[in-house]
Short mmCIF file of N, CA and C and ligand atoms in Angstrom, two decimals:
data_model
loop_
_atom_site.label_atom_id
_atom_site.label_comp_id
_atom_site.label_asym_id
_atom_site.label_seq_id
_atom_site.Cartn_x
_atom_site.Cartn_y
_atom_site.Cartn_z
N MET E 366 89.48 116.11 102.87
CA MET E 366 90.33 114.99 102.45
C MET E 366 89.47 113.85 101.89
N ASN E 367 89.89 113.27 100.79
CA ASN E 367 89.15 112.15 100.23
C ASN E 367 89.53 110.87 100.96
N LYS E 368 88.54 110.07 101.27
CA LYS E 368 88.88 108.84 101.99
C LYS E 368 87.97 107.66 101.67
N ILE E 369 88.53 106.48 101.95
CA ILE E 369 87.80 105.22 101.78
C ILE E 369 87.66 104.60 103.16
N THR E 370 86.45 104.14 103.50
CA THR E 370 86.30 103.37 104.74
C THR E 370 85.62 102.04 104.42
N ILE E 371 85.96 101.04 105.24
CA ILE E 371 85.40 99.70 105.05
C ILE E 371 84.52 99.42 106.27
N MET E 372 83.29 99.01 106.06
CA MET E 372 82.43 98.69 107.20
C MET E 372 81.67 97.39 106.97
N LEU E 373 81.26 96.80 108.09
CA LEU E 373 80.42 95.61 108.02
C LEU E 373 78.99 96.11 108.14
N GLY E 374 78.09 95.67 107.27
CA GLY E 374 76.72 96.14 107.42
C GLY E 374 75.84 95.85 106.21
N ASP E 375 74.66 96.44 106.27
CA ASP E 375 73.63 96.27 105.24
C ASP E 375 73.54 97.59 104.48
N ILE E 376 73.84 97.57 103.21
CA ILE E 376 73.92 98.81 102.42
C ILE E 376 72.55 99.51 102.31
N THR E 377 71.47 98.77 102.49
CA THR E 377 70.15 99.40 102.40
C THR E 377 69.88 100.35 103.57
N GLN E 378 70.71 100.27 104.61
CA GLN E 378 70.52 101.12 105.79
C GLN E 378 71.50 102.29 105.82
N VAL E 379 72.31 102.42 104.78
CA VAL E 379 73.36 103.44 104.77
C VAL E 379 72.83 104.74 104.16
N SER E 380 73.02 105.84 104.88
CA SER E 380 72.50 107.11 104.35
C SER E 380 73.56 107.92 103.63
N ALA E 381 74.12 107.33 102.59
CA ALA E 381 75.06 108.04 101.71
C ALA E 381 74.25 108.82 100.67
N ASP E 382 74.90 109.74 99.97
CA ASP E 382 74.19 110.43 98.87
C ASP E 382 73.78 109.41 97.80
N ALA E 383 74.65 108.44 97.56
CA ALA E 383 74.30 107.38 96.60
C ALA E 383 74.80 106.03 97.12
N ILE E 384 73.98 105.00 96.96
CA ILE E 384 74.46 103.64 97.17
C ILE E 384 74.50 102.96 95.80
N VAL E 385 75.41 102.01 95.65
CA VAL E 385 75.56 101.32 94.38
C VAL E 385 74.92 99.94 94.50
N ASN E 386 74.22 99.56 93.44
CA ASN E 386 73.57 98.25 93.37
C ASN E 386 74.34 97.33 92.44
N ALA E 387 74.71 96.14 92.94
CA ALA E 387 75.33 95.11 92.09
C ALA E 387 74.20 94.45 91.31
N ALA E 388 73.86 95.05 90.18
CA ALA E 388 72.67 94.67 89.41
C ALA E 388 73.01 93.63 88.34
N ASN E 389 72.04 93.32 87.50
CA ASN E 389 72.30 92.55 86.28
C ASN E 389 71.92 93.43 85.10
N THR E 390 72.20 92.96 83.88
CA THR E 390 72.05 93.85 82.72
C THR E 390 70.59 94.22 82.43
N SER E 391 69.65 93.47 82.98
CA SER E 391 68.23 93.83 82.76
C SER E 391 67.83 95.03 83.62
N LEU E 392 68.52 95.22 84.73
CA LEU E 392 68.16 96.22 85.77
C LEU E 392 66.77 95.99 86.35
N LEU E 393 66.27 94.77 86.24
CA LEU E 393 64.91 94.53 86.71
C LEU E 393 64.87 93.74 88.02
N GLY E 394 65.97 93.77 88.75
CA GLY E 394 66.00 93.14 90.07
C GLY E 394 66.55 91.73 90.03
N GLY E 395 66.83 91.18 91.21
CA GLY E 395 67.40 89.83 91.30
C GLY E 395 67.56 89.43 92.74
N GLU E 396 68.59 88.64 92.99
CA GLU E 396 68.84 88.16 94.37
C GLU E 396 69.85 89.08 95.06
N GLY E 397 70.43 88.59 96.14
CA GLY E 397 71.54 89.28 96.80
C GLY E 397 71.23 90.72 97.15
N VAL E 398 72.23 91.57 96.97
CA VAL E 398 72.07 92.97 97.36
C VAL E 398 71.02 93.67 96.49
N ASP E 399 70.91 93.25 95.24
CA ASP E 399 69.92 93.80 94.31
C ASP E 399 68.50 93.58 94.88
N GLY E 400 68.22 92.36 95.30
CA GLY E 400 66.91 92.05 95.89
C GLY E 400 66.65 92.88 97.13
N ALA E 401 67.67 93.00 97.98
CA ALA E 401 67.52 93.76 99.23
C ALA E 401 67.23 95.23 98.94
N ILE E 402 67.95 95.80 97.99
CA ILE E 402 67.75 97.23 97.65
C ILE E 402 66.33 97.45 97.12
N HIS E 403 65.87 96.58 96.23
CA HIS E 403 64.51 96.75 95.69
C HIS E 403 63.45 96.58 96.78
N ARG E 404 63.67 95.63 97.70
CA ARG E 404 62.69 95.42 98.78
C ARG E 404 62.56 96.66 99.65
N VAL E 405 63.69 97.25 100.01
CA VAL E 405 63.64 98.40 100.91
C VAL E 405 63.20 99.67 100.17
N ALA E 406 63.62 99.83 98.94
CA ALA E 406 63.27 101.04 98.18
C ALA E 406 61.79 101.09 97.84
N GLY E 407 61.18 99.90 97.64
CA GLY E 407 59.76 99.84 97.28
C GLY E 407 59.56 99.76 95.77
N PRO E 408 58.31 99.53 95.34
CA PRO E 408 58.02 99.23 93.93
C PRO E 408 58.32 100.36 92.95
N GLN E 409 58.39 101.58 93.45
CA GLN E 409 58.69 102.69 92.51
C GLN E 409 60.08 102.56 91.90
N LEU E 410 60.98 101.90 92.63
CA LEU E 410 62.33 101.72 92.08
C LEU E 410 62.26 100.86 90.81
N LEU E 411 61.52 99.77 90.88
CA LEU E 411 61.40 98.91 89.70
C LEU E 411 60.71 99.67 88.56
N ASP E 412 59.72 100.48 88.88
CA ASP E 412 59.05 101.28 87.85
C ASP E 412 60.05 102.17 87.12
N GLU E 413 60.93 102.81 87.88
CA GLU E 413 61.93 103.67 87.23
C GLU E 413 62.94 102.84 86.44
N CYS E 414 63.33 101.70 87.01
CA CYS E 414 64.31 100.84 86.33
C CYS E 414 63.78 100.35 84.98
N ARG E 415 62.48 100.11 84.90
CA ARG E 415 61.87 99.66 83.64
C ARG E 415 62.05 100.68 82.52
N THR E 416 62.21 101.95 82.87
CA THR E 416 62.34 103.00 81.84
C THR E 416 63.78 103.11 81.32
N LEU E 417 64.72 102.37 81.91
CA LEU E 417 66.15 102.59 81.60
C LEU E 417 66.68 101.72 80.46
N ASN E 418 65.91 100.74 80.02
CA ASN E 418 66.34 99.83 78.94
C ASN E 418 67.62 99.07 79.25
N GLY E 419 67.75 98.63 80.48
CA GLY E 419 68.90 97.81 80.85
C GLY E 419 70.20 98.58 80.89
N CYS E 420 71.30 97.85 81.09
CA CYS E 420 72.61 98.49 81.23
C CYS E 420 73.67 97.45 80.87
N ARG E 421 74.70 97.87 80.15
CA ARG E 421 75.77 96.93 79.80
C ARG E 421 76.67 96.64 81.00
N THR E 422 77.28 95.49 81.00
CA THR E 422 78.25 95.13 82.03
C THR E 422 79.36 96.18 82.10
N GLY E 423 79.66 96.64 83.32
CA GLY E 423 80.72 97.63 83.51
C GLY E 423 80.26 99.07 83.36
N GLU E 424 79.03 99.27 82.88
CA GLU E 424 78.48 100.63 82.78
C GLU E 424 77.55 100.86 83.99
N ALA E 425 76.95 102.03 84.08
CA ALA E 425 76.14 102.35 85.27
C ALA E 425 75.00 103.28 84.91
N LYS E 426 73.88 103.13 85.61
CA LYS E 426 72.73 104.03 85.44
C LYS E 426 72.22 104.43 86.82
N ILE E 427 71.59 105.60 86.90
CA ILE E 427 71.20 106.14 88.21
C ILE E 427 69.68 106.29 88.32
N THR E 428 69.17 106.04 89.51
CA THR E 428 67.75 106.28 89.80
C THR E 428 67.66 106.99 91.16
N SER E 429 66.45 107.37 91.49
CA SER E 429 66.17 107.88 92.83
C SER E 429 66.27 106.73 93.84
N GLY E 430 66.41 107.05 95.12
CA GLY E 430 66.49 106.01 96.16
C GLY E 430 65.14 105.66 96.79
N TYR E 431 64.10 106.42 96.46
CA TYR E 431 62.75 106.19 97.00
C TYR E 431 62.77 105.99 98.51
N ARG E 432 62.36 104.83 99.05
CA ARG E 432 62.25 104.69 100.52
C ARG E 432 63.58 104.39 101.21
N LEU E 433 64.65 104.31 100.43
CA LEU E 433 65.97 104.09 101.05
C LEU E 433 66.45 105.37 101.72
N PRO E 434 67.34 105.25 102.71
CA PRO E 434 67.92 106.47 103.28
C PRO E 434 68.82 107.21 102.27
N ALA E 435 69.34 106.50 101.28
CA ALA E 435 70.19 107.13 100.27
C ALA E 435 69.34 107.92 99.27
N LYS E 436 69.90 109.02 98.77
CA LYS E 436 69.16 109.86 97.80
C LYS E 436 69.06 109.16 96.44
N TYR E 437 70.17 108.55 96.02
CA TYR E 437 70.21 107.88 94.71
C TYR E 437 70.65 106.42 94.84
N VAL E 438 70.24 105.62 93.83
CA VAL E 438 70.82 104.29 93.63
C VAL E 438 71.52 104.30 92.27
N ILE E 439 72.77 103.89 92.27
CA ILE E 439 73.52 103.74 91.02
C ILE E 439 73.59 102.24 90.73
N HIS E 440 73.05 101.84 89.58
CA HIS E 440 72.96 100.42 89.26
C HIS E 440 74.08 100.07 88.29
N THR E 441 74.88 99.07 88.64
CA THR E 441 75.94 98.63 87.71
C THR E 441 76.00 97.11 87.66
N PRO E 442 75.88 96.51 86.49
CA PRO E 442 76.09 95.08 86.39
C PRO E 442 77.59 94.81 86.35
N GLY E 443 78.11 94.13 87.37
CA GLY E 443 79.51 93.72 87.36
C GLY E 443 79.66 92.50 86.45
N PRO E 444 80.90 92.09 86.17
CA PRO E 444 81.12 90.92 85.30
C PRO E 444 80.81 89.61 86.02
N ILE E 445 80.33 88.65 85.26
CA ILE E 445 80.21 87.27 85.75
C ILE E 445 81.59 86.64 85.60
N TRP E 446 82.11 86.01 86.65
CA TRP E 446 83.44 85.38 86.57
C TRP E 446 83.39 84.18 85.63
N GLN E 447 84.29 84.21 84.63
CA GLN E 447 84.34 83.09 83.67
C GLN E 447 85.76 82.56 83.57
N GLY E 448 86.47 82.60 84.70
CA GLY E 448 87.83 82.06 84.73
C GLY E 448 88.91 83.12 84.60
N GLY E 449 88.53 84.34 84.32
CA GLY E 449 89.49 85.44 84.27
C GLY E 449 90.00 85.77 82.87
N THR E 450 89.47 85.09 81.87
CA THR E 450 89.96 85.31 80.50
C THR E 450 88.97 86.12 79.65
N HIS E 451 87.97 86.70 80.30
CA HIS E 451 86.96 87.46 79.56
C HIS E 451 86.91 88.92 80.03
N HIS E 452 88.10 89.47 80.27
CA HIS E 452 88.22 90.87 80.69
C HIS E 452 87.48 91.17 81.99
N GLU E 453 87.37 90.18 82.85
CA GLU E 453 86.60 90.38 84.08
C GLU E 453 87.17 91.49 84.95
N ARG E 454 88.51 91.54 85.07
CA ARG E 454 89.10 92.57 85.94
C ARG E 454 88.85 93.97 85.41
N GLU E 455 89.04 94.16 84.12
CA GLU E 455 88.80 95.48 83.51
C GLU E 455 87.33 95.88 83.68
N LEU E 456 86.45 94.90 83.48
CA LEU E 456 85.02 95.20 83.59
C LEU E 456 84.63 95.55 85.03
N LEU E 457 85.25 94.87 86.00
CA LEU E 457 84.95 95.19 87.39
C LEU E 457 85.43 96.61 87.71
N LYS E 458 86.63 96.92 87.25
CA LYS E 458 87.16 98.28 87.45
C LYS E 458 86.20 99.31 86.82
N SER E 459 85.72 99.02 85.62
CA SER E 459 84.78 99.93 84.95
C SER E 459 83.51 100.12 85.75
N SER E 460 83.02 99.07 86.38
CA SER E 460 81.81 99.21 87.20
C SER E 460 82.03 100.23 88.31
N TYR E 461 83.18 100.15 88.97
CA TYR E 461 83.47 101.11 90.05
C TYR E 461 83.67 102.52 89.48
N VAL E 462 84.47 102.64 88.44
CA VAL E 462 84.79 103.98 87.92
C VAL E 462 83.54 104.64 87.30
N ASN E 463 82.78 103.89 86.52
CA ASN E 463 81.59 104.49 85.90
C ASN E 463 80.54 104.86 86.95
N SER E 464 80.45 104.08 88.03
CA SER E 464 79.52 104.43 89.12
C SER E 464 79.97 105.73 89.78
N LEU E 465 81.26 105.86 90.01
CA LEU E 465 81.78 107.08 90.66
C LEU E 465 81.62 108.30 89.75
N LYS E 466 81.82 108.11 88.45
CA LYS E 466 81.63 109.24 87.51
C LYS E 466 80.19 109.73 87.54
N LEU E 467 79.27 108.78 87.58
CA LEU E 467 77.85 109.14 87.62
C LEU E 467 77.51 109.83 88.94
N ALA E 468 78.09 109.35 90.03
CA ALA E 468 77.89 110.00 91.34
C ALA E 468 78.36 111.44 91.27
N GLU E 469 79.50 111.63 90.65
CA GLU E 469 80.08 112.97 90.55
C GLU E 469 79.18 113.92 89.75
N THR E 470 78.63 113.42 88.65
CA THR E 470 77.77 114.30 87.85
C THR E 470 76.45 114.62 88.57
N HIS E 471 76.14 113.86 89.60
CA HIS E 471 74.94 114.17 90.41
C HIS E 471 75.31 114.80 91.75
N ASP E 472 76.51 115.33 91.83
CA ASP E 472 76.96 116.07 93.03
C ASP E 472 76.94 115.26 94.32
N CYS E 473 77.20 113.97 94.21
CA CYS E 473 77.23 113.13 95.41
C CYS E 473 78.60 113.25 96.08
N ARG E 474 78.59 113.56 97.35
CA ARG E 474 79.84 113.63 98.11
C ARG E 474 80.19 112.29 98.74
N THR E 475 79.14 111.54 99.13
CA THR E 475 79.37 110.25 99.78
C THR E 475 78.72 109.13 98.96
N VAL E 476 79.48 108.06 98.74
CA VAL E 476 79.02 106.94 97.92
C VAL E 476 79.33 105.63 98.65
N ALA E 477 78.36 104.73 98.70
CA ALA E 477 78.58 103.43 99.34
C ALA E 477 78.48 102.31 98.30
N PHE E 478 79.45 101.40 98.33
CA PHE E 478 79.47 100.25 97.41
C PHE E 478 79.32 98.94 98.17
N PRO E 479 78.63 97.96 97.57
CA PRO E 479 78.74 96.59 98.06
C PRO E 479 79.94 95.95 97.33
N SER E 480 80.24 94.73 97.66
CA SER E 480 81.33 94.02 96.99
C SER E 480 80.81 93.47 95.66
N ILE E 481 80.93 94.28 94.61
CA ILE E 481 80.34 93.94 93.31
C ILE E 481 80.93 92.64 92.75
N SER E 482 80.06 91.79 92.25
CA SER E 482 80.41 90.54 91.53
C SER E 482 80.90 89.38 92.39
N THR E 483 81.10 89.57 93.70
CA THR E 483 81.69 88.47 94.49
C THR E 483 80.65 87.54 95.13
N GLY E 484 79.38 87.73 94.81
CA GLY E 484 78.33 86.85 95.31
C GLY E 484 77.89 85.90 94.20
N VAL E 485 76.70 86.11 93.71
CA VAL E 485 76.12 85.27 92.65
C VAL E 485 77.05 85.19 91.42
N TYR E 486 77.80 86.24 91.14
CA TYR E 486 78.67 86.28 89.95
C TYR E 486 80.05 85.65 90.14
N HIS E 487 80.35 85.20 91.39
CA HIS E 487 81.53 84.36 91.67
C HIS E 487 82.89 84.93 91.31
N PHE E 488 83.02 86.25 91.26
CA PHE E 488 84.35 86.85 91.04
C PHE E 488 85.16 86.58 92.31
N PRO E 489 86.39 86.03 92.21
CA PRO E 489 87.14 85.72 93.43
C PRO E 489 87.39 86.97 94.28
N LEU E 490 87.02 86.84 95.55
CA LEU E 490 87.12 87.98 96.46
C LEU E 490 88.53 88.55 96.56
N GLU E 491 89.53 87.67 96.60
CA GLU E 491 90.92 88.11 96.79
C GLU E 491 91.43 88.91 95.59
N LEU E 492 90.79 88.76 94.45
CA LEU E 492 91.15 89.54 93.28
C LEU E 492 90.23 90.77 93.14
N ALA E 493 88.99 90.60 93.54
CA ALA E 493 88.02 91.71 93.42
C ALA E 493 88.38 92.86 94.37
N ALA E 494 88.79 92.51 95.61
CA ALA E 494 89.01 93.57 96.61
C ALA E 494 90.13 94.54 96.18
N PRO E 495 91.33 94.06 95.82
CA PRO E 495 92.36 95.02 95.39
C PRO E 495 91.98 95.78 94.11
N THR E 496 91.26 95.13 93.21
CA THR E 496 90.83 95.80 91.97
C THR E 496 89.91 96.97 92.31
N ALA E 497 88.96 96.70 93.22
CA ALA E 497 88.00 97.74 93.62
C ALA E 497 88.69 98.88 94.35
N ILE E 498 89.53 98.54 95.33
CA ILE E 498 90.16 99.58 96.15
C ILE E 498 91.08 100.46 95.30
N GLN E 499 91.82 99.85 94.40
CA GLN E 499 92.72 100.63 93.54
C GLN E 499 91.92 101.58 92.65
N ALA E 500 90.84 101.09 92.09
CA ALA E 500 90.01 101.92 91.20
C ALA E 500 89.42 103.11 91.98
N ILE E 501 88.94 102.84 93.18
CA ILE E 501 88.32 103.91 93.99
C ILE E 501 89.38 104.93 94.40
N GLN E 502 90.52 104.42 94.86
CA GLN E 502 91.61 105.31 95.29
C GLN E 502 92.07 106.23 94.16
N ASP E 503 92.25 105.67 92.97
CA ASP E 503 92.68 106.47 91.81
C ASP E 503 91.65 107.55 91.50
N PHE E 504 90.38 107.18 91.59
CA PHE E 504 89.32 108.14 91.29
C PHE E 504 89.31 109.27 92.32
N LEU E 505 89.39 108.90 93.60
CA LEU E 505 89.31 109.91 94.67
C LEU E 505 90.46 110.91 94.61
N ARG E 506 91.59 110.46 94.09
CA ARG E 506 92.75 111.35 94.03
C ARG E 506 92.47 112.61 93.20
N THR E 507 91.59 112.49 92.21
CA THR E 507 91.35 113.64 91.33
C THR E 507 89.95 114.22 91.46
N SER E 508 89.06 113.54 92.20
CA SER E 508 87.69 114.04 92.28
C SER E 508 87.58 115.25 93.21
N LYS E 509 86.89 116.27 92.72
CA LYS E 509 86.66 117.45 93.56
C LYS E 509 85.29 117.38 94.23
N ILE E 510 84.52 116.37 93.90
CA ILE E 510 83.16 116.27 94.44
C ILE E 510 83.00 115.09 95.39
N VAL E 511 83.33 113.89 94.93
CA VAL E 511 83.19 112.71 95.80
C VAL E 511 84.32 112.74 96.83
N SER E 512 83.95 112.76 98.12
CA SER E 512 84.98 112.87 99.15
C SER E 512 85.07 111.66 100.06
N HIS E 513 84.04 110.83 100.08
CA HIS E 513 84.05 109.66 100.97
C HIS E 513 83.38 108.48 100.28
N VAL E 514 84.10 107.38 100.20
CA VAL E 514 83.55 106.13 99.65
C VAL E 514 83.57 105.08 100.74
N GLN E 515 82.40 104.50 100.99
CA GLN E 515 82.30 103.43 101.98
C GLN E 515 82.14 102.10 101.25
N MET E 516 82.93 101.11 101.62
CA MET E 516 82.72 99.73 101.15
C MET E 516 81.90 99.06 102.22
N VAL E 517 80.68 98.66 101.88
CA VAL E 517 79.79 98.06 102.87
C VAL E 517 79.79 96.54 102.67
N CYS E 518 80.45 95.84 103.59
CA CYS E 518 80.64 94.39 103.46
C CYS E 518 79.61 93.66 104.29
N PHE E 519 79.07 92.61 103.71
CA PHE E 519 77.94 91.91 104.34
C PHE E 519 78.41 90.80 105.28
N ASP E 520 79.66 90.41 105.20
CA ASP E 520 80.18 89.35 106.08
C ASP E 520 81.64 89.64 106.40
N GLU E 521 82.13 88.97 107.45
CA GLU E 521 83.49 89.20 107.95
C GLU E 521 84.56 88.89 106.92
N ARG E 522 84.37 87.81 106.18
CA ARG E 522 85.39 87.40 105.21
C ARG E 522 85.57 88.50 104.14
N THR E 523 84.46 89.06 103.72
CA THR E 523 84.50 90.13 102.72
C THR E 523 85.17 91.37 103.31
N LYS E 524 84.79 91.71 104.53
CA LYS E 524 85.40 92.89 105.18
C LYS E 524 86.91 92.70 105.31
N HIS E 525 87.33 91.52 105.70
CA HIS E 525 88.75 91.24 105.87
C HIS E 525 89.50 91.46 104.54
N ALA E 526 88.93 90.97 103.45
CA ALA E 526 89.59 91.11 102.14
C ALA E 526 89.74 92.59 101.75
N TYR E 527 88.73 93.41 102.01
CA TYR E 527 88.82 94.84 101.66
C TYR E 527 89.73 95.59 102.62
N ASP E 528 89.72 95.20 103.90
CA ASP E 528 90.67 95.81 104.86
C ASP E 528 92.10 95.56 104.39
N GLN E 529 92.37 94.32 104.00
CA GLN E 529 93.72 93.95 103.53
C GLN E 529 94.10 94.75 102.29
N ALA E 530 93.17 94.83 101.35
CA ALA E 530 93.44 95.54 100.10
C ALA E 530 93.71 97.02 100.37
N LEU E 531 92.96 97.60 101.30
CA LEU E 531 93.14 99.02 101.61
C LEU E 531 94.50 99.25 102.27
N SER E 532 94.89 98.36 103.18
CA SER E 532 96.19 98.59 103.82
C SER E 532 97.33 98.40 102.82
N THR E 533 97.19 97.48 101.88
CA THR E 533 98.22 97.29 100.86
C THR E 533 98.35 98.54 99.98
N VAL E 534 97.23 99.09 99.57
CA VAL E 534 97.24 100.29 98.72
C VAL E 534 97.85 101.47 99.49
N ASN E 535 97.52 101.60 100.77
CA ASN E 535 98.03 102.71 101.58
C ASN E 535 99.52 102.61 101.85
N GLU E 536 100.06 101.39 101.80
CA GLU E 536 101.50 101.21 102.03
C GLU E 536 102.31 101.68 100.83
N ARG E 537 101.69 101.76 99.66
CA ARG E 537 102.43 102.08 98.44
C ARG E 537 102.93 103.51 98.41
N1 AR6 I 932 74.28 94.94 101.91
C1 AR6 I 932 75.57 94.83 101.52
N2 AR6 I 932 76.06 93.76 100.85
C2 AR6 I 932 75.18 92.76 100.57
C3 AR6 I 932 73.82 92.80 100.93
C4 AR6 I 932 73.37 93.95 101.63
N3 AR6 I 932 72.10 94.10 102.01
N4 AR6 I 932 73.23 91.65 100.49
C5 AR6 I 932 74.19 90.91 99.90
N5 AR6 I 932 75.37 91.57 99.95
P1 AR6 I 932 75.52 89.68 94.99
P2 AR6 I 932 76.88 89.93 92.38
C6 AR6 I 932 76.70 91.17 99.44
O1 AR6 I 932 75.25 88.24 94.75
O2 AR6 I 932 77.86 88.86 92.75
C7 AR6 I 932 71.72 89.49 91.69
O3 AR6 I 932 70.77 88.49 91.45
C8 AR6 I 932 76.95 89.71 99.16
O4 AR6 I 932 77.17 88.99 100.38
O5 AR6 I 932 74.43 90.52 95.55
O6 AR6 I 932 77.39 91.18 91.75
C9 AR6 I 932 71.75 90.54 90.58
O7 AR6 I 932 70.47 90.79 90.05
C10 AR6 I 932 78.22 89.80 98.33
O8 AR6 I 932 79.35 89.99 99.17
O9 AR6 I 932 75.99 90.44 93.63
C11 AR6 I 932 72.67 89.89 89.58
O10 AR6 I 932 71.97 88.94 88.78
C12 AR6 I 932 77.98 91.11 97.52
O11 AR6 I 932 76.92 91.79 98.20
C13 AR6 I 932 73.67 89.16 90.43
O12 AR6 I 932 73.01 88.90 91.66
C14 AR6 I 932 77.60 90.89 96.06
O13 AR6 I 932 76.79 89.76 95.94
C15 AR6 I 932 74.87 90.02 90.74
O14 AR6 I 932 75.82 89.25 91.43
#
């Protein structure tokens, strides 16, 4: 059965087949979850990222996980919130869907996501959570490979928003 679970925790400690990095378009590291992933993975991750020539917003690229418990890291730059008039919702959905497609082509059964764009990029959490959950749910309905998606939330407020979004989607 395909399923989504929401947990509180640090994504760098999650041993999924792939973890997703809320990156920027340079793919050369940054703050937040991106910084944490690079710190734990070690310098070889940055070496591989340098070979990728960046990534467009809403698209995704994959690397090895190096010293992380996860086998792969999928890097996706989510949208920077600019008031909601710059296709931010569609771009956020694309970040989730393109990450999951890439996971599928690498035979990943389990994938862990952070709350993309809701930190440094200021995407409103109450809008990001239902957008993310709906995109993941729609994908899982047809995927024959990805069977479990974990949303790894770094704080209670974030976890609460994703819990709410998941229960709303399940009621439909
Ligand atoms: N595990 C899980 N979630 C985390 C962790 C962690 N170890 N650390 C932070 N978070 P952000 P963005 C949460 O800012 O908004 C970087 O500089 C965090 O609390 O990491 O997509 C990139 O290079 C928040 O809920 O990502 C880009 O320039 C969520 O992860 C830019 O930030 C996302 O926050 C991307 O901004």
